Short mmCIF file of C-alpha atoms and ligand atoms in Angstrom, two decimals:
data_model
loop_
_atom_site.label_atom_id
_atom_site.label_comp_id
_atom_site.label_asym_id
_atom_site.label_seq_id
_atom_site.Cartn_x
_atom_site.Cartn_y
_atom_site.Cartn_z
CA MET B 1 116.05 71.59 114.96
CA LYS B 2 119.54 72.70 115.78
CA VAL B 3 119.34 76.30 116.52
CA ALA B 4 121.70 79.11 116.57
CA VAL B 5 120.99 81.83 118.77
CA VAL B 6 123.04 85.00 117.92
CA GLY B 7 123.85 87.03 121.11
CA LEU B 8 123.26 86.23 124.94
CA GLY B 9 121.43 89.43 125.92
CA TYR B 10 117.88 89.80 127.09
CA VAL B 11 116.27 88.48 123.81
CA GLY B 12 118.77 85.65 122.92
CA THR B 13 119.21 84.12 126.76
CA VAL B 14 115.50 84.15 126.97
CA THR B 15 114.95 82.59 123.12
CA ALA B 16 117.63 80.28 123.61
CA ALA B 17 116.92 78.76 127.16
CA CYS B 18 112.58 78.23 126.18
CA LEU B 19 114.13 77.00 123.11
CA ALA B 20 116.58 74.32 124.56
CA ALA B 21 113.78 73.72 127.11
CA ASN B 22 111.09 72.66 124.30
CA GLY B 23 112.68 69.86 123.06
CA HIS B 24 115.46 71.91 120.28
CA ASP B 25 119.60 71.51 119.78
CA VAL B 26 120.67 75.26 120.96
CA TRP B 27 123.58 77.08 120.74
CA GLY B 28 123.83 80.47 121.73
CA VAL B 29 127.04 82.17 120.61
CA ASP B 30 128.29 85.59 121.62
CA VAL B 31 131.65 87.58 121.52
CA ASP B 32 131.24 88.55 125.35
CA ALA B 33 133.20 85.92 127.11
CA ALA B 34 131.98 86.82 130.15
CA LYS B 35 128.09 85.80 129.45
CA VAL B 36 128.99 82.59 127.48
CA ALA B 37 130.65 81.42 130.75
CA GLU B 38 127.51 82.02 132.75
CA ILE B 39 125.73 79.94 130.70
CA GLN B 40 128.18 77.28 130.59
CA ALA B 41 128.38 77.17 134.04
CA GLY B 42 124.33 76.57 134.57
CA ARG B 43 122.98 80.66 135.03
CA SER B 44 121.72 83.44 133.18
CA PRO B 45 123.83 86.32 132.03
CA VAL B 46 120.58 89.07 132.55
CA ALA B 47 118.01 89.06 135.29
CA GLU B 48 114.78 87.61 134.36
CA PRO B 49 112.53 86.02 136.29
CA GLY B 50 112.64 82.37 136.15
CA LEU B 51 115.34 82.21 133.66
CA ASP B 52 118.16 81.13 136.26
CA ALA B 53 116.30 77.91 136.80
CA ILE B 54 115.80 76.95 132.70
CA VAL B 55 119.13 77.44 132.03
CA ALA B 56 120.32 75.20 134.53
CA GLY B 57 118.28 72.85 133.89
CA CYS B 58 118.82 73.22 130.04
CA ILE B 59 122.82 73.24 130.65
CA ALA B 60 121.75 69.88 132.79
CA GLY B 61 120.60 68.06 130.25
CA GLY B 62 122.21 69.01 127.29
CA THR B 63 119.75 70.60 124.95
CA LEU B 64 121.68 73.82 125.73
CA HIS B 65 124.94 75.07 124.40
CA ALA B 66 127.17 78.27 124.65
CA THR B 67 130.04 79.19 123.01
CA THR B 68 132.28 81.91 121.93
CA SER B 69 132.50 80.39 118.12
CA THR B 70 129.85 81.39 115.46
CA ALA B 71 131.19 78.97 113.33
CA GLU B 72 130.20 75.98 116.20
CA ALA B 73 127.16 77.53 116.87
CA ILE B 74 126.25 77.60 112.85
CA SER B 75 127.63 74.00 112.14
CA GLY B 76 124.99 71.84 110.99
CA ALA B 77 122.07 74.42 112.22
CA GLU B 78 119.10 74.82 110.03
CA LEU B 79 117.98 77.82 111.52
CA SER B 80 120.32 80.60 113.27
CA LEU B 81 118.17 83.66 115.38
CA VAL B 82 120.02 86.66 115.68
CA CYS B 83 119.60 88.85 118.63
CA VAL B 84 122.10 91.45 118.92
CA GLY B 85 121.89 94.79 120.12
CA THR B 86 120.84 97.95 117.82
CA PRO B 87 121.59 100.81 119.30
CA SER B 88 120.92 104.52 118.87
CA THR B 89 123.92 105.95 116.52
CA GLN B 90 125.14 109.41 118.46
CA ARG B 91 122.10 111.02 115.88
CA GLY B 92 119.62 108.54 116.75
CA GLY B 93 119.69 106.81 113.74
CA THR B 94 119.80 102.70 114.37
CA ASP B 95 123.43 100.97 114.73
CA LEU B 96 123.37 97.87 112.30
CA SER B 97 127.21 97.02 113.06
CA PHE B 98 126.50 94.04 115.47
CA ILE B 99 124.05 93.32 112.70
CA GLY B 100 126.04 92.90 110.12
CA ARG B 101 128.81 91.89 111.52
CA ALA B 102 126.22 88.84 113.45
CA VAL B 103 125.14 88.27 109.29
CA THR B 104 129.37 88.71 108.19
CA ASP B 105 129.55 85.86 111.18
CA ILE B 106 127.21 83.48 110.11
CA VAL B 107 128.15 83.53 106.20
CA ALA B 108 131.40 82.95 107.43
CA ALA B 109 130.48 79.60 109.43
CA LEU B 110 127.83 78.66 106.54
CA ARG B 111 131.13 78.37 104.57
CA ALA B 112 133.07 76.65 106.87
CA GLY B 113 130.94 74.17 108.72
CA ARG B 114 128.76 71.01 108.62
CA PRO B 115 126.30 71.81 106.03
CA PRO B 116 122.64 71.97 108.19
CA ALA B 117 120.34 68.73 107.37
CA GLY B 118 118.17 69.01 104.13
CA GLY B 119 120.90 71.35 102.74
CA ARG B 120 118.86 74.84 103.79
CA HIS B 121 119.56 76.95 106.51
CA SER B 122 117.18 80.08 107.61
CA VAL B 123 118.71 83.55 109.18
CA VAL B 124 116.34 85.22 111.60
CA ILE B 125 116.37 88.66 112.68
CA ARG B 126 114.75 88.80 116.15
CA SER B 127 116.54 91.94 116.86
CA THR B 128 114.43 95.18 116.03
CA VAL B 129 115.78 97.23 113.04
CA PRO B 130 114.40 99.36 110.62
CA PRO B 131 112.42 98.20 107.39
CA GLY B 132 114.46 97.61 104.39
CA THR B 133 117.18 96.12 106.88
CA VAL B 134 116.84 92.52 105.39
CA ASP B 135 116.26 93.81 102.26
CA THR B 136 118.91 95.89 101.59
CA VAL B 137 121.74 94.49 104.53
CA VAL B 138 120.80 90.88 105.49
CA SER B 139 119.96 89.40 102.25
CA PRO B 140 122.30 90.70 100.02
CA ALA B 141 125.15 89.71 102.45
CA LEU B 142 124.16 86.17 102.10
CA ALA B 143 123.83 86.13 98.35
CA ASP B 144 127.50 87.89 97.89
CA GLY B 145 128.91 85.84 101.04
CA LEU B 146 127.44 82.09 99.76
CA GLY B 147 126.97 82.39 95.90
CA GLY B 148 127.89 79.11 94.38
CA LEU B 149 127.77 76.96 97.66
CA PRO B 150 125.17 73.87 97.37
CA LEU B 151 122.79 75.52 100.15
CA ARG B 152 119.76 76.91 100.17
CA VAL B 153 119.67 80.07 102.62
CA GLY B 154 116.74 83.13 103.39
CA ALA B 155 116.08 85.50 105.02
CA ALA B 156 113.63 86.61 107.72
CA MET B 157 112.22 89.23 110.26
CA CYS B 158 110.57 87.20 113.22
CA PRO B 159 110.03 90.51 115.91
CA GLU B 160 110.08 90.29 119.02
CA PHE B 161 107.54 91.43 121.86
CA LEU B 162 108.81 90.19 125.40
CA ARG B 163 109.58 92.85 127.62
CA GLU B 164 112.40 92.77 130.70
CA GLY B 165 110.88 91.46 133.97
CA SER B 166 108.56 88.94 132.61
CA GLY B 167 110.64 87.86 129.41
CA VAL B 168 109.67 84.68 130.37
CA ALA B 169 105.93 84.46 130.30
CA ASP B 170 105.77 86.56 127.50
CA PHE B 171 107.89 83.95 125.20
CA TYR B 172 105.31 81.62 126.05
CA ALA B 173 102.47 83.63 126.20
CA PRO B 174 103.46 85.94 122.84
CA PRO B 175 101.00 88.75 121.68
CA MET B 176 101.36 87.38 118.40
CA ILE B 177 104.23 85.65 116.19
CA VAL B 178 104.90 86.96 112.78
CA VAL B 179 107.47 85.81 110.37
CA GLY B 180 108.15 88.47 107.37
CA THR B 181 110.21 86.70 104.75
CA ALA B 182 109.74 86.49 100.92
CA ASP B 183 110.85 82.66 100.94
CA PRO B 184 107.95 80.07 102.04
CA ALA B 185 111.17 77.88 103.15
CA VAL B 186 111.88 80.19 105.95
CA ALA B 187 108.37 80.80 106.80
CA ALA B 188 107.67 77.00 107.24
CA ALA B 189 110.98 76.89 109.02
CA VAL B 190 109.78 79.22 111.92
CA THR B 191 106.54 77.62 112.14
CA GLU B 192 107.89 74.07 112.99
CA LEU B 193 110.31 76.41 115.50
CA PHE B 194 107.85 78.10 117.44
CA GLY B 195 105.24 74.99 117.17
CA PHE B 196 105.22 74.08 120.86
CA LEU B 197 103.73 77.40 121.64
CA ASP B 198 99.57 77.80 120.98
CA GLN B 199 99.59 80.37 118.79
CA PRO B 200 99.62 80.68 114.72
CA VAL B 201 102.17 81.65 112.97
CA GLN B 202 101.20 84.67 110.52
CA ALA B 203 103.48 85.21 107.69
CA VAL B 204 103.80 88.61 105.99
CA GLU B 205 106.08 90.55 103.79
CA VAL B 206 109.41 91.28 105.26
CA ARG B 207 109.18 95.19 105.59
CA THR B 208 105.68 94.77 107.49
CA ALA B 209 107.43 92.52 109.68
CA GLU B 210 109.96 94.71 110.76
CA ALA B 211 107.72 98.01 110.88
CA LEU B 212 105.00 96.13 112.92
CA LYS B 213 107.50 95.98 116.01
CA TYR B 214 108.55 99.63 115.54
CA ALA B 215 104.66 100.21 115.47
CA CYS B 216 104.28 98.45 118.62
CA ASN B 217 106.79 100.42 120.85
CA ALA B 218 105.48 103.57 118.96
CA PHE B 219 102.07 102.98 120.07
CA HIS B 220 103.26 101.85 124.24
CA ALA B 221 105.32 104.96 124.60
CA THR B 222 102.26 107.16 123.26
CA LYS B 223 100.01 105.59 125.67
CA VAL B 224 102.49 106.59 128.38
CA SER B 225 102.84 109.77 127.33
CA PHE B 226 99.31 110.04 126.70
CA ALA B 227 98.30 109.47 130.04
CA ASN B 228 101.47 111.32 131.82
CA GLU B 229 100.15 114.64 129.20
CA LEU B 230 96.40 114.78 130.84
CA ALA B 231 97.78 113.77 134.05
CA ARG B 232 99.38 117.19 134.09
CA LEU B 233 96.80 119.57 133.18
CA PHE B 234 94.21 117.65 135.30
CA ARG B 235 96.10 118.00 138.08
CA HIS B 236 96.04 121.53 137.65
CA LEU B 237 92.18 121.47 137.11
CA ASP B 238 91.47 119.28 140.20
CA VAL B 239 90.50 116.19 138.54
CA ASP B 240 92.20 112.87 139.59
CA ALA B 241 93.58 111.63 136.21
CA ARG B 242 93.96 107.91 137.69
CA ALA B 243 90.01 107.94 138.35
CA VAL B 244 89.11 109.38 134.50
CA MET B 245 92.12 106.34 132.84
CA GLU B 246 90.93 103.95 135.11
CA LEU B 247 87.03 104.72 133.10
CA PHE B 248 88.57 105.52 130.49
CA CYS B 249 90.60 101.87 129.78
CA ARG B 250 86.82 100.52 131.01
CA ASP B 251 85.17 101.58 127.64
CA GLN B 252 86.84 98.54 125.20
CA VAL B 253 84.75 99.52 122.15
CA LEU B 254 86.10 103.29 121.03
CA ASN B 255 89.13 103.90 123.86
CA ILE B 256 91.09 100.25 124.07
CA SER B 257 90.06 98.95 120.90
CA PRO B 258 91.07 98.82 117.06
CA THR B 259 88.63 101.54 116.61
CA TYR B 260 90.84 104.58 115.02
CA LEU B 261 93.76 102.73 114.17
CA ARG B 262 93.35 101.90 110.44
CA PRO B 263 95.40 104.81 108.77
CA GLY B 264 93.35 107.03 106.57
CA PHE B 265 92.37 110.57 105.97
CA ALA B 266 92.32 113.16 108.66
CA PHE B 267 90.17 113.57 112.05
CA GLY B 268 87.63 116.18 111.70
CA GLY B 269 83.61 116.00 112.73
CA SER B 270 82.10 118.61 115.13
CA CYS B 271 83.72 117.09 118.31
CA LEU B 272 87.16 115.92 117.87
CA PRO B 273 88.91 119.21 117.07
CA LYS B 274 86.81 121.25 118.83
CA ASP B 275 87.54 119.41 122.11
CA LEU B 276 90.98 119.27 121.65
CA ARG B 277 91.86 123.10 120.94
CA SER B 278 89.60 123.71 124.13
CA LEU B 279 91.93 121.23 126.33
CA LEU B 280 95.14 123.04 124.69
CA HIS B 281 93.33 125.99 125.59
CA LEU B 282 93.07 124.73 129.24
CA ALA B 283 96.24 123.66 128.97
CA ARG B 284 97.86 127.42 128.30
CA GLN B 285 96.00 128.35 130.75
CA SER B 286 97.47 126.05 133.91
CA GLY B 287 100.96 126.60 132.10
CA ALA B 288 100.97 122.92 131.24
CA ASP B 289 102.44 121.76 127.84
CA MET B 290 100.45 119.29 126.01
CA PRO B 291 102.82 119.09 123.02
CA LEU B 292 101.97 115.14 122.00
CA LEU B 293 97.90 116.53 121.91
CA ALA B 294 99.11 119.83 120.10
CA GLY B 295 101.25 117.46 117.64
CA THR B 296 97.89 115.67 117.09
CA LEU B 297 96.55 118.68 115.72
CA ALA B 298 100.02 119.32 113.46
CA THR B 299 99.52 115.81 111.88
CA ASN B 300 96.06 116.40 110.64
CA GLU B 301 96.66 119.21 109.33
CA LEU B 302 99.88 117.82 107.03
CA VAL B 303 97.66 114.99 106.04
CA ILE B 304 95.34 117.43 104.28
CA SER B 305 98.09 119.83 102.76
CA GLU B 306 99.56 116.64 101.70
CA VAL B 307 96.87 115.41 100.14
CA VAL B 308 96.79 119.06 98.22
CA GLU B 309 100.28 118.84 96.96
CA ARG B 310 99.22 115.28 95.46
CA VAL B 311 96.59 116.99 93.63
CA LEU B 312 98.59 119.34 92.59
CA ALA B 313 101.38 116.46 91.36
CA CYS B 314 98.81 115.19 89.10
CA ASP B 315 98.94 117.96 86.36
CA ALA B 316 95.29 118.11 86.35
CA ARG B 317 92.48 121.01 86.15
CA VAL B 318 89.61 118.59 87.10
CA VAL B 319 89.29 117.24 90.77
CA ALA B 320 85.71 114.76 91.65
CA LEU B 321 85.68 114.78 95.51
CA LEU B 322 83.84 111.92 95.90
CA GLY B 323 82.11 111.69 99.62
CA LEU B 324 82.20 115.04 101.61
CA SER B 325 80.86 114.91 105.54
CA PHE B 326 83.63 113.44 107.69
CA LYS B 327 82.33 110.04 108.21
CA SER B 328 79.52 108.05 105.44
CA ASN B 329 75.90 108.07 106.29
CA THR B 330 75.87 111.36 107.81
CA ASP B 331 75.62 114.97 106.55
CA ASP B 332 77.30 116.45 109.46
CA LEU B 333 79.63 118.64 107.16
CA ARG B 334 81.04 120.67 110.57
CA GLU B 335 85.16 120.76 110.66
CA SER B 336 84.94 117.76 107.74
CA PRO B 337 88.47 117.64 106.20
CA ASN B 338 87.04 117.17 103.03
CA VAL B 339 85.43 120.68 103.22
CA GLU B 340 88.45 122.03 104.22
CA LEU B 341 90.28 119.95 101.45
CA ALA B 342 87.38 121.31 98.63
CA GLU B 343 87.89 124.51 99.87
CA ARG B 344 91.95 124.43 99.49
CA LEU B 345 91.82 122.92 96.10
CA ILE B 346 88.64 125.57 95.21
CA GLY B 347 91.52 128.16 96.54
CA LYS B 348 94.32 126.58 93.78
CA GLY B 349 92.13 126.84 91.23
CA PHE B 350 90.20 123.52 90.82
CA GLU B 351 87.89 122.84 89.02
CA VAL B 352 85.89 120.94 91.83
CA ARG B 353 82.75 118.41 91.48
CA ILE B 354 81.07 116.59 94.54
CA TYR B 355 79.28 114.11 95.22
CA ASP B 356 78.20 112.68 98.48
CA GLN B 357 75.74 110.21 98.61
CA VAL B 358 73.75 111.40 102.04
CA VAL B 359 74.00 115.38 102.09
CA ASN B 360 72.25 117.84 100.28
CA PRO B 361 72.49 121.20 101.14
CA ALA B 362 69.33 122.30 100.89
CA ALA B 363 68.30 120.13 104.05
CA LEU B 364 71.26 121.34 105.78
CA ILE B 365 69.85 123.38 109.12
CA GLY B 366 71.66 125.21 111.71
CA ALA B 367 75.60 125.06 112.69
CA ASN B 368 75.81 122.58 109.48
CA ARG B 369 74.14 125.28 107.42
CA ARG B 370 76.75 127.91 108.32
CA TYR B 371 79.69 126.31 108.60
CA VAL B 372 79.14 125.12 105.24
CA GLU B 373 77.57 128.57 103.98
CA SER B 374 81.22 129.90 105.18
CA LYS B 375 83.75 126.74 103.61
CA LEU B 376 81.68 126.14 100.09
CA PRO B 377 79.50 128.39 99.59
CA HIS B 378 78.34 127.64 96.02
CA LEU B 379 78.24 123.65 97.75
CA GLY B 380 74.65 123.54 95.40
CA ARG B 381 76.47 124.17 92.29
CA LEU B 382 79.56 122.06 93.54
CA LEU B 383 77.34 119.58 94.15
CA LEU B 384 76.32 116.52 91.67
CA ARG B 385 73.39 113.77 92.05
CA GLU B 386 75.61 110.41 90.53
CA PRO B 387 79.34 109.71 91.56
CA ALA B 388 79.83 109.36 87.14
CA GLU B 389 78.87 112.70 87.17
CA ALA B 390 80.83 114.26 89.31
CA LEU B 391 83.65 112.00 87.54
CA ARG B 392 82.95 112.94 84.00
CA ALA B 393 86.07 114.81 82.52
CA ALA B 394 87.86 114.63 85.86
CA ASP B 395 91.29 114.13 85.84
CA VAL B 396 91.73 113.45 89.71
CA ALA B 397 89.35 111.75 92.10
CA VAL B 398 89.91 111.98 95.46
CA VAL B 399 87.42 109.54 97.13
CA SER B 400 86.55 109.51 101.13
CA THR B 401 83.79 106.90 100.59
CA SER B 402 83.19 103.28 99.51
CA ALA B 403 79.56 103.37 98.41
CA PRO B 404 79.02 100.65 96.22
CA ALA B 405 77.49 103.37 93.66
CA VAL B 406 81.11 105.48 93.99
CA LEU B 407 83.14 101.93 93.19
CA ALA B 408 81.08 101.29 89.95
CA ALA B 409 81.45 104.26 88.88
CA LEU B 410 85.36 104.93 89.32
CA GLU B 411 86.03 101.38 87.79
CA GLN B 412 83.67 102.87 84.95
CA ALA B 413 85.42 106.26 84.44
CA ALA B 414 89.18 105.00 85.52
CA PRO B 415 89.95 108.44 85.81
CA ARG B 416 94.07 108.89 85.37
CA HIS B 417 94.72 109.24 89.16
CA VAL B 418 92.88 107.71 92.01
CA ILE B 419 93.64 108.96 95.69
CA ASP B 420 92.32 106.55 98.15
CA LEU B 421 91.81 107.94 101.69
CA SER B 422 89.59 105.06 103.16
CA GLY B 423 91.63 102.43 102.22
CA ARG B 424 88.63 100.83 101.83
CA LEU B 425 87.59 101.18 97.93
CA GLY B 426 88.40 97.25 96.97
CA SER B 427 90.86 95.28 94.64
CA ALA B 428 89.17 96.59 91.57
CA VAL B 429 89.33 100.00 92.04
CA GLU B 430 93.28 99.53 93.86
CA ALA B 431 93.81 97.87 90.40
CA LEU B 432 93.34 100.67 88.65
CA PRO B 433 96.88 102.24 86.71
CA GLY B 434 96.17 105.67 88.88
CA TYR B 435 95.51 104.27 92.01
CA GLN B 436 97.55 106.02 95.07
CA GLY B 437 96.48 104.89 98.59
CA ILE B 438 97.14 107.77 100.60
CA GLY B 439 99.58 106.47 103.32
CA TRP B 440 99.95 103.09 101.74
N1 NAD F 501 115.45 93.72 125.40
C1 NAD F 501 114.36 94.00 125.35
O1 NAD F 501 112.88 93.98 126.36
C2 NAD F 501 114.00 93.55 124.13
C3 NAD F 501 111.91 93.78 123.58
C4 NAD F 501 112.62 92.94 122.14
C5 NAD F 501 113.27 93.13 121.28
N2 NAD F 501 114.78 94.13 121.57
C6 NAD F 501 115.05 93.69 120.44
O2 NAD F 501 116.32 93.08 120.71
C7 NAD F 501 117.61 93.29 120.61
C8 NAD F 501 118.79 92.71 121.33
O3 NAD F 501 118.33 93.32 123.00
P1 NAD F 501 118.79 92.72 124.22
O4 NAD F 501 118.22 93.77 125.21
O5 NAD F 501 118.64 91.46 123.90
O6 NAD F 501 120.40 93.21 123.40
P2 NAD F 501 121.99 92.99 124.47
O7 NAD F 501 122.26 94.47 124.13
O8 NAD F 501 121.13 92.74 125.99
O9 NAD F 501 122.30 92.09 123.96
C9 NAD F 501 123.11 91.76 122.74
C10 NAD F 501 123.99 90.48 122.73
O10 NAD F 501 124.85 90.42 121.51
C11 NAD F 501 125.42 90.53 121.52
N3 NAD F 501 126.68 90.68 120.33
C12 NAD F 501 126.95 91.43 119.41
N4 NAD F 501 127.23 91.56 118.50
C13 NAD F 501 127.78 90.12 118.48
C14 NAD F 501 128.27 89.27 117.56
N5 NAD F 501 128.30 89.71 116.39
N6 NAD F 501 128.15 87.85 117.70
C15 NAD F 501 127.52 87.35 118.62
N7 NAD F 501 126.83 88.07 119.67
C16 NAD F 501 127.15 89.57 119.46
C17 NAD F 501 126.22 91.01 122.87
O11 NAD F 501 127.43 91.15 123.25
C18 NAD F 501 125.23 91.03 123.60
O12 NAD F 501 125.52 90.34 124.73
C19 NAD F 501 117.79 94.52 120.19
O13 NAD F 501 117.48 95.25 118.50
C20 NAD F 501 116.19 95.08 120.50
O14 NAD F 501 116.00 96.01 120.04
C21 NAD F 501 114.79 93.85 123.01
#
C-alpha cells in the first residue's frame, strides 16, 4: 500500500519505519523540516532503540520517504495515518488544533493530488483523541472538504499502544490492534496494512477505540499510584512494599486479571469497605494521605447516589429491587450496596418491593442479621417470593441479578423503566423500551 504518515515524532517515525520495513511504500510528512531532513539522511529524529537502523535500511531501500509536503505524501496514497501531537491545553483539555490542521492538509492534498488506487482513501487517527473526535471533527471535515469528488473517503481511530524506549518492539508485538470505524472498507484497509503482524485486527465502534486508549493510560497511571500509595503507608508500618507487591502480582486470579474490571454497581460486602476504612484509618494515624484509596470510597458513594437520582427521575412510586445480597448466590447482606439503595429509596418515600433468590430473612443469623435489622428492619415484609410479585405495579425495576427467573419475569412484566446494575441481563431485556444501563 502507499501510506502517508502525518507527524514524524515518536509514534509517527516508529510507525513509518516499521511499515516501510514490511513492504509498504511509506511517505512520512512533518511540518518540522529538521525531522524530515534527519529521516532523509537515514537517521531517526527521535531516540528509540533499533530505530536508526530501520530508518537507514528503508531509506536506502527506497521504501521510506520523508517530506514537508502533505500533498506529495498523500498523492496516490490509499491510507493516511495521523500521528500528530494532542497536547494538553492550559485548562487540561485536549488541544485538537494539530489534528484539525493535519486533516485540513489531507483534504487539500486529496483534492489536488493523484487519486489513490481504487478511488478510496482511509484517514486513520493514531493520535490519542477524546471520544467523539472522529465523528465530530475528522469525518465532518472530510465530508465538507471532499464533497463532490469522485473519491470514497472514510475515517477511523486506531489507537497506538507503543511505549517510548521500547517503541519498535512494541510495534511488532502490540497488546492488540483495534480499529474503530463505521466504514467496513476502512477496517479492511487497516487489516491489510497490519497483515504482516501476527495479531487479529478487531473492528469496534469508533468511540470505543477512542476511549480505549484513555482507559489503558488511566489504568496504567492508577497502577503506579496504587503501588506508590500503599508503599507510602507500609513504610510507616515497617512493611517492605516491594515484598508485598511481588506476592500481590503472583495472584493472577483476583489481582492481575479481568476480575473486578467490569463496569457495574458499587462494591460492598463484609470485607472491601471495612478493610479500606481500616487502611485509611492507619494512613491518618501515620500522617500518610491516600487520596487514591479514599477516592474509591467516594466513587462508590457516587455510584449509589446516581442510581437513586435515576429512580427519582423516573416519576415512579413503586420500585422493584431484583437482587439484594452483594453477590448472587450468597445471602450475605453486610454492606451490600443494594441494601443501602433500598434504605435510601424507602427514605425517599418509594414503595420498594424486593426479590432475591437466596435471601431468606428467617434464616439470617449473627452479624448478617444485625446489619439487616439496623438497615432494613421490615425486610420480611418487603421481600417477595417471586420476581413477578416484586414487579407487580412497579414503575421501575432496579436489577442486579441475572437469575433466569428474574429475566423471564422482566420480559413478561416489561416495566416502564429497567435500570440494569449488572450488565448481564441479556439482549431480550436490553431490548425493552425502558431499559437503561447503569454505566453504558
Ligand atoms: N509518545 C508515545 O509513547 C505515544 C504512545 C501512544 C500514543 N501516543 C499519542 O500519539 C500522538 C503523537 O505522539 P508523539 O509522542 O509521537 O508526538 P510528537 O510531539 O513526538 O510528534 C508529533 C509530530 O507531529 C508533527 N506535526 C504537527 N502538526 C502536523 C501537521 N499538520 N502535519 C505534519 N506534521 C505535523 C510535529 O511537528 C511533531 O513532529 C499523541 O496524540 C500521543 O498522545 C503517543
